[in-house]
Coordinates of C-alpha atoms in Angstrom, one line a residue:
X1 CA 0.0 0.0 0.0
X2 CA 1.5 3.3 -1.1
X3 CA 1.9 6.3 1.3
X4 CA -0.8 8.1 -0.7
X5 CA -3.3 5.3 0.1
X6 CA -2.6 5.3 3.8
X7 CA -5.3 6.8 6.1
X8 CA -3.9 9.3 8.6
X9 CA -5.3 10.1 12.0
X10 CA -6.0 13.7 11.1
X11 CA -9.2 15.6 11.3
X12 CA -9.0 19.3 10.4
X13 CA -6.4 20.9 12.6
X14 CA -6.4 17.9 15.1
X15 CA -4.2 14.8 15.0
X16 CA -0.9 14.1 13.1
X17 CA 0.5 11.6 10.7
X18 CA 1.3 8.1 11.9
X19 CA 4.6 7.1 10.4
X20 CA 4.4 3.6 11.8
X21 CA 4.8 0.8 12.6
X22 CA 1.1 0.2 11.8
X23 CA -1.3 -2.3 10.4
X24 CA -2.4 -0.2 7.4
X25 CA -5.1 -2.7 6.2
X26 CA -6.7 -2.7 9.6
X27 CA -6.6 1.1 9.8
X28 CA -8.3 1.3 6.4
X29 CA -11.0 -1.1 7.5
X30 CA -11.7 1.0 10.6
X31 CA -11.5 4.6 9.6
X32 CA -13.8 5.8 12.3
X33 CA -11.6 4.2 15.0
X34 CA -8.4 5.7 13.5
X35 CA -10.0 9.1 13.0
X36 CA -13.2 9.3 15.2
X37 CA -15.9 11.8 14.2
X38 CA -16.0 15.1 16.1
X39 CA -19.2 13.8 17.9
X40 CA -17.5 10.8 19.5
X41 CA -16.9 11.5 23.2
X42 CA -15.9 9.7 26.4
X43 CA -15.3 6.0 26.8
X44 CA -17.5 3.1 25.6
X45 CA -16.3 -0.6 25.6
X46 CA -15.4 -2.3 22.3
X47 CA -18.5 -3.2 20.4
X48 CA -16.9 -5.2 17.6
X49 CA -15.2 -8.5 17.0
X50 CA -14.6 -10.3 13.7
X51 CA -15.2 -14.1 13.1
X52 CA -12.1 -13.7 11.0
X53 CA -10.1 -13.4 14.2
X54 CA -11.9 -16.2 16.1
X55 CA -10.1 -19.5 16.5
X56 CA -11.5 -22.0 14.0
X57 CA -12.0 -25.6 15.1
X58 CA -11.4 -27.9 12.1
X59 CA -13.1 -31.3 12.1
X60 CA -13.6 -34.1 9.7
X61 CA -15.8 -32.5 7.1
X62 CA -16.6 -29.2 8.8
X63 CA -15.5 -26.4 11.1
X64 CA -16.8 -24.1 13.8
X65 CA -15.7 -20.8 15.3
X66 CA -17.3 -18.7 18.0
X67 CA -17.5 -15.2 19.4
X68 CA -18.3 -15.3 23.1
X69 CA -17.8 -13.0 26.1
X70 CA -14.1 -14.2 25.9
X71 CA -13.7 -12.4 22.5
X72 CA -16.3 -9.6 23.1
X73 CA -16.5 -8.9 26.8
X74 CA -19.4 -6.5 26.6
X75 CA -21.7 -9.2 25.1
X76 CA -22.6 -10.9 28.3
X77 CA -26.1 -11.8 27.2
X78 CA -25.4 -13.6 23.8
X79 CA -22.7 -15.5 22.0
X80 CA -22.5 -16.6 18.4
X81 CA -21.1 -19.6 16.4
X82 CA -20.4 -19.8 12.7
X83 CA -20.4 -23.4 11.5
X84 CA -19.9 -25.3 8.2
X85 CA -20.9 -28.9 7.5
X86 CA -20.1 -30.6 4.2
X87 CA -22.4 -33.1 2.4
X88 CA -23.7 -35.6 5.0
X89 CA -21.6 -34.3 7.8
X90 CA -23.2 -34.3 11.2
X91 CA -23.0 -32.1 14.3
X92 CA -23.5 -34.9 16.7
X93 CA -26.6 -35.5 18.9
X94 CA -26.3 -33.0 21.7
X95 CA -28.1 -30.5 23.9
X96 CA -27.2 -27.2 25.5
X97 CA -27.7 -25.3 28.7
X98 CA -28.7 -22.3 26.6
X99 CA -31.4 -21.7 23.9
X100 CA -30.0 -22.0 20.3
X101 CA -31.3 -19.7 17.6
X102 CA -30.1 -20.4 14.0
X103 CA -30.0 -18.7 10.6
X104 CA -29.1 -20.6 7.5
X105 CA -26.4 -18.7 5.5
X106 CA -25.7 -21.1 2.6
X107 CA -26.8 -24.6 1.4
X108 CA -29.3 -27.0 2.9
X109 CA -29.4 -28.6 6.3
X110 CA -31.5 -31.1 8.2
X111 CA -32.5 -30.5 11.9
X112 CA -33.7 -33.3 14.1
X113 CA -35.3 -32.5 17.5
X114 CA -36.9 -34.8 20.1
X115 CA -38.6 -32.8 22.9
X116 CA -39.7 -33.6 26.5
X117 CA -43.1 -34.8 25.3
X118 CA -41.5 -37.4 23.0
X119 CA -42.5 -35.3 20.0
X120 CA -40.3 -35.6 16.9
X121 CA -39.4 -32.8 14.5
X122 CA -37.3 -33.5 11.4
X123 CA -37.1 -30.5 9.0
X124 CA -35.0 -29.4 6.0
X125 CA -34.0 -25.8 5.9
X126 CA -32.5 -23.5 3.2
X127 CA -30.8 -20.1 3.2
X128 CA -32.9 -17.5 5.1
X129 CA -34.7 -20.1 7.3
X130 CA -34.4 -20.1 11.1
X131 CA -34.8 -22.5 14.0
X132 CA -35.0 -22.2 17.8
X133 CA -34.1 -25.2 20.0
X134 CA -34.9 -24.5 23.7
X135 CA -32.3 -25.1 26.4
X136 CA -32.0 -28.8 27.3
X137 CA -33.8 -30.2 24.2
X138 CA -31.7 -32.7 22.3
X139 CA -31.1 -32.3 18.6
X140 CA -28.7 -32.9 15.7
X141 CA -27.7 -31.1 12.5
X142 CA -26.7 -32.7 9.2
X143 CA -25.5 -31.1 6.0
X144 CA -27.5 -32.1 2.9
X145 CA -26.1 -32.5 -0.7
X146 CA -23.6 -29.7 -1.2
X147 CA -23.3 -29.0 2.5
X148 CA -24.3 -25.9 4.5
X149 CA -23.1 -22.9 6.6
X150 CA -25.1 -21.4 9.4
X151 CA -25.1 -18.9 12.2
X152 CA -26.0 -19.9 15.7
X153 CA -26.8 -17.4 18.5
X154 CA -27.1 -18.5 22.2
X155 CA -28.7 -16.5 25.0
X156 CA -25.7 -16.5 27.2
X157 CA -22.4 -14.7 26.4
X158 CA -20.5 -17.4 28.4
X159 CA -21.6 -20.1 26.0
X160 CA -19.0 -22.2 24.3
X161 CA -19.4 -24.8 21.5
X162 CA -16.6 -26.7 23.2
X163 CA -18.7 -27.3 26.3
X164 CA -22.0 -28.8 24.9
X165 CA -23.5 -32.0 26.3
X166 CA -22.8 -34.8 23.7
X167 CA -24.4 -38.2 23.4
X168 CA -21.0 -39.8 22.8
X169 CA -19.5 -38.4 26.0
X170 CA -22.6 -39.2 28.0
X171 CA -22.3 -42.9 27.2
X172 CA -18.5 -42.9 27.4
X173 CA -18.7 -41.6 31.0
X174 CA -21.5 -43.9 32.2
X175 CA -20.4 -47.3 33.7
X176 CA -21.0 -50.1 31.2
X177 CA -23.1 -52.0 33.7
X178 CA -25.5 -49.1 34.0
X179 CA -25.8 -48.8 30.2
X180 CA -26.7 -52.6 30.1
X181 CA -29.3 -52.2 32.9
X182 CA -30.7 -49.0 31.3
X183 CA -31.3 -50.6 27.9
X184 CA -32.0 -54.1 29.1
X185 CA -29.3 -55.9 27.1
X186 CA -25.9 -57.4 27.8
X187 CA -22.9 -55.2 28.6
X188 CA -21.0 -56.6 25.6
X189 CA -23.3 -54.7 23.2
X190 CA -21.6 -51.5 24.4
X191 CA -18.0 -52.6 23.7
X192 CA -17.6 -50.4 20.6
X193 CA -19.1 -47.1 21.8
X194 CA -16.7 -44.2 21.2
X195 CA -14.3 -43.4 24.0
X196 CA -14.5 -39.6 23.3
X197 CA -16.6 -37.1 21.4
X198 CA -17.3 -37.2 17.7
X199 CA -18.6 -33.6 17.6
X200 CA -18.5 -33.1 13.8
X201 CA -18.1 -36.3 11.6
X202 CA -19.0 -37.7 8.2
X203 CA -22.0 -39.8 7.3
X204 CA -23.7 -40.4 4.0
X205 CA -26.2 -37.8 2.8
X206 CA -29.4 -38.8 4.5
X207 CA -32.5 -40.2 2.7
X208 CA -35.2 -37.8 1.5
X209 CA -37.1 -36.0 4.3
X210 CA -40.4 -37.9 3.8
X211 CA -38.6 -41.2 3.8
X212 CA -37.0 -40.4 7.2
X213 CA -40.2 -39.1 8.6
X214 CA -42.0 -42.3 7.8
X215 CA -39.5 -44.2 9.9
X216 CA -40.5 -42.2 13.0
X217 CA -43.7 -41.5 14.9
X218 CA -46.0 -38.9 13.4
X219 CA -46.0 -36.7 16.5
X220 CA -44.9 -33.2 15.6
X221 CA -44.5 -30.7 18.5
X222 CA -47.4 -28.3 19.2
X223 CA -45.2 -25.4 18.2
X224 CA -42.7 -25.9 15.5
X225 CA -39.0 -25.4 16.2
X226 CA -38.5 -24.2 12.6
X227 CA -39.7 -21.1 10.8
X228 CA -39.2 -21.0 7.0
X229 CA -38.5 -17.3 7.0
X230 CA -37.1 -17.5 3.4
X231 CA -40.7 -18.0 2.3
X232 CA -41.9 -14.7 3.9
X233 CA -41.2 -11.3 2.2
X234 CA -39.6 -8.5 4.1
X235 CA -41.2 -5.1 4.8
X236 CA -39.9 -2.6 2.2
X237 CA -38.8 0.9 3.1
X238 CA -37.3 3.7 1.1
X239 CA -33.7 2.7 1.3
X240 CA -34.0 -1.0 2.2
X241 CA -36.1 -3.7 3.8
X242 CA -36.6 -5.4 7.2
X243 CA -37.9 -8.8 8.0
X244 CA -38.9 -9.2 11.7
X245 CA -38.8 -12.7 13.3
X246 CA -40.3 -12.9 16.8
X247 CA -43.1 -14.6 18.8
X248 CA -45.8 -12.9 16.6
X249 CA -44.8 -15.1 13.6
X250 CA -42.6 -17.8 15.2
X251 CA -44.3 -18.6 18.5
X252 CA -41.6 -21.1 19.8
X253 CA -38.8 -18.6 19.7
X254 CA -37.3 -17.0 22.8
X255 CA -35.1 -14.7 20.9
X256 CA -36.2 -12.2 18.2
X257 CA -34.4 -10.9 15.1
X258 CA -34.3 -8.5 12.3
X259 CA -33.0 -9.5 8.9
X260 CA -32.0 -6.2 7.2
X261 CA -31.0 -4.9 3.8
X262 CA -29.8 -1.3 3.6
X263 CA -29.1 0.3 0.2
X264 CA -26.0 2.4 -0.4
X265 CA -26.3 5.8 1.4
X266 CA -29.3 4.7 3.5
X267 CA -29.6 4.4 7.2
X268 CA -31.1 2.2 9.9
X269 CA -32.8 5.1 11.7
X270 CA -31.7 6.5 15.1
X271 CA -33.3 4.3 17.7
X272 CA -32.8 2.1 20.8
X273 CA -34.2 -1.1 22.3
X274 CA -35.9 -0.6 25.7
X275 CA -35.6 -4.2 27.0
X276 CA -33.1 -6.1 24.9
X277 CA -29.4 -6.3 23.9
X278 CA -28.6 -6.4 20.2
X279 CA -26.1 -9.0 18.8
X280 CA -25.3 -8.2 15.1
X281 CA -23.8 -10.3 12.3
X282 CA -22.7 -8.6 9.1
X283 CA -23.3 -10.7 6.0
X284 CA -22.0 -8.3 3.3
X285 CA -21.3 -4.7 2.6
X286 CA -19.7 -1.9 4.7
X287 CA -21.3 -0.2 7.7
X288 CA -20.8 2.5 10.2
X289 CA -22.5 2.6 13.6
X290 CA -22.3 5.2 16.4
X291 CA -23.5 4.1 19.8
X292 CA -24.6 6.7 22.4
X293 CA -24.8 6.2 26.2
X294 CA -25.5 8.5 29.2
X295 CA -23.2 11.3 30.3
X296 CA -22.3 12.3 26.7
X297 CA -20.5 9.0 25.7
X298 CA -20.5 8.1 22.0
X299 CA -18.2 5.9 19.9
X300 CA -18.2 5.0 16.2
X301 CA -17.3 1.6 14.7
X302 CA -17.0 0.2 11.2
X303 CA -18.2 -3.2 10.1
X304 CA -17.9 -5.5 7.1
X305 CA -18.6 -9.1 6.2
X306 CA -18.1 -11.6 9.0
X307 CA -18.0 -8.9 11.7
X308 CA -20.0 -9.1 14.9
X309 CA -21.4 -6.0 16.6
X310 CA -23.1 -5.5 19.9
X311 CA -25.3 -2.8 21.3
X312 CA -26.3 -2.9 25.0
X313 CA -29.9 -2.4 26.0
X314 CA -31.3 1.2 25.8
X315 CA -28.2 2.6 24.1
X316 CA -29.1 4.9 21.1
X317 CA -27.6 4.0 17.7
X318 CA -27.9 3.9 13.9
X319 CA -26.4 1.7 11.2
X320 CA -25.3 3.5 8.0
X321 CA -24.4 1.8 4.7
X322 CA -21.1 3.6 3.7
X323 CA -20.3 1.2 0.8
X324 CA -21.3 1.0 -2.8
X325 CA -23.3 -2.3 -2.5
X326 CA -26.3 -3.4 -0.4
X327 CA -25.5 -3.9 3.3
X328 CA -27.0 -7.1 4.6
X329 CA -27.0 -8.0 8.3
X330 CA -28.8 -9.9 11.0
X331 CA -29.7 -8.4 14.4
X332 CA -30.6 -10.8 17.2
X333 CA -32.2 -9.7 20.5
X334 CA -32.4 -11.6 23.8
X335 CA -36.2 -11.2 24.1
X336 CA -39.0 -13.1 22.3
X337 CA -40.9 -10.0 21.3
X338 CA -39.1 -7.3 19.2
X339 CA -39.3 -3.7 20.4
X340 CA -37.6 -0.5 19.5
X341 CA -38.0 3.2 20.1
X342 CA -37.6 5.5 17.1
X343 CA -36.1 8.9 17.8
X344 CA -38.1 10.4 14.9
X345 CA -41.4 8.8 16.1
X346 CA -40.8 9.9 19.7
X347 CA -40.2 13.5 18.6
X348 CA -43.2 13.5 16.2
X349 CA -45.5 12.2 18.9
X350 CA -44.4 14.7 21.5
X351 CA -46.2 18.2 21.7
X352 CA -44.4 20.4 19.1
X353 CA -43.8 23.3 21.4
X354 CA -42.1 20.9 23.9
X355 CA -39.8 19.6 21.1
X356 CA -38.9 23.1 19.8
X357 CA -38.3 24.3 23.3
X358 CA -35.7 21.5 23.8
X359 CA -33.9 21.6 20.5
X360 CA -34.5 25.0 18.9
X361 CA -35.7 23.3 15.7
X362 CA -37.0 25.4 12.8
X363 CA -40.3 24.8 11.0
X364 CA -38.7 22.7 8.3
X365 CA -37.2 20.3 10.8
X366 CA -40.5 20.1 12.7
X367 CA -42.4 19.2 9.5
X368 CA -39.8 16.5 8.7
X369 CA -40.8 14.5 11.8
X370 CA -42.7 11.3 11.0
X371 CA -45.2 9.5 13.2
X372 CA -45.3 6.3 11.1
X373 CA -42.6 3.6 11.4
X374 CA -39.8 3.9 8.9
X375 CA -37.0 1.6 10.0
X376 CA -34.7 2.4 7.0
X377 CA -34.4 5.9 5.7
X378 CA -32.4 7.9 3.1

């Protein structure tokens, strides 16, 4: 990178050149960290971490990497996992102490769930579909032809993929005589069980969905663990679109989400969430976000594909597309019902004289206030 392409920490008369040593690529990806806007003030914690810097666990036919409170300490309420399974590859039968929310990024995948009422759910999902498996409910995940990649979000920042409860380890650490007594057969029939976890491993691509379903009881759960969000259109706005996923359309879920597309130059309007933290995953594009907290604190961050962002409950923020292509991102919230407070709506629904008295706005600004929802604006 030539000297003329290097960003410098200079804003007007403030700052000075940085002759190095420096990571110029990192500086160019984070211009608002290197040269913060004049409006940034005070100290806020780091609200960004990239999956590209997360340790990747490579297994036979797949991989998994995670962003937890270890990587992003402010995100105490949620953690995320990015996982890839090749054709037929299985994430072994397991369960978690946390609820698991999933979004399919690429390819096709099969989810199998057996719940506490002995109900059985086997479903195939494609890009854009979601699932929610409650804490303690056993399930497995298998890549279909061509494999799959997906995002998992858990409702505890201390979650780790490396500490799930696995069927292989459960049996390996149960005395053989107890296994024999539990299943009513001789102990010799358990001589070949694995001595350690399988976690991610290869199997043939499974039979078609209906073939597998016929092998099992026809007892679907009362509320489905899967919502085929890919089949439901988003709400369009001038400058982008938003698809909301919460208990109003996916009754089983205990987390809510927005799937957002923001066109170049457009903005996820200034807002905050009154009762939930926001865990973000950036699919593609380039974004800028400023987060505001009490006592005049504000900090601006830049995001691109594979980055994770986080906004604590009640903190004001926006998300701006600063690139030349559509910005696509997923926002997940640790509450089942989605809620936000729009700055524009709040001001528009407050007596005009009260607003003018606070902010000294002129008539043009007052007329620009909108009472209707407009999640994405230009």
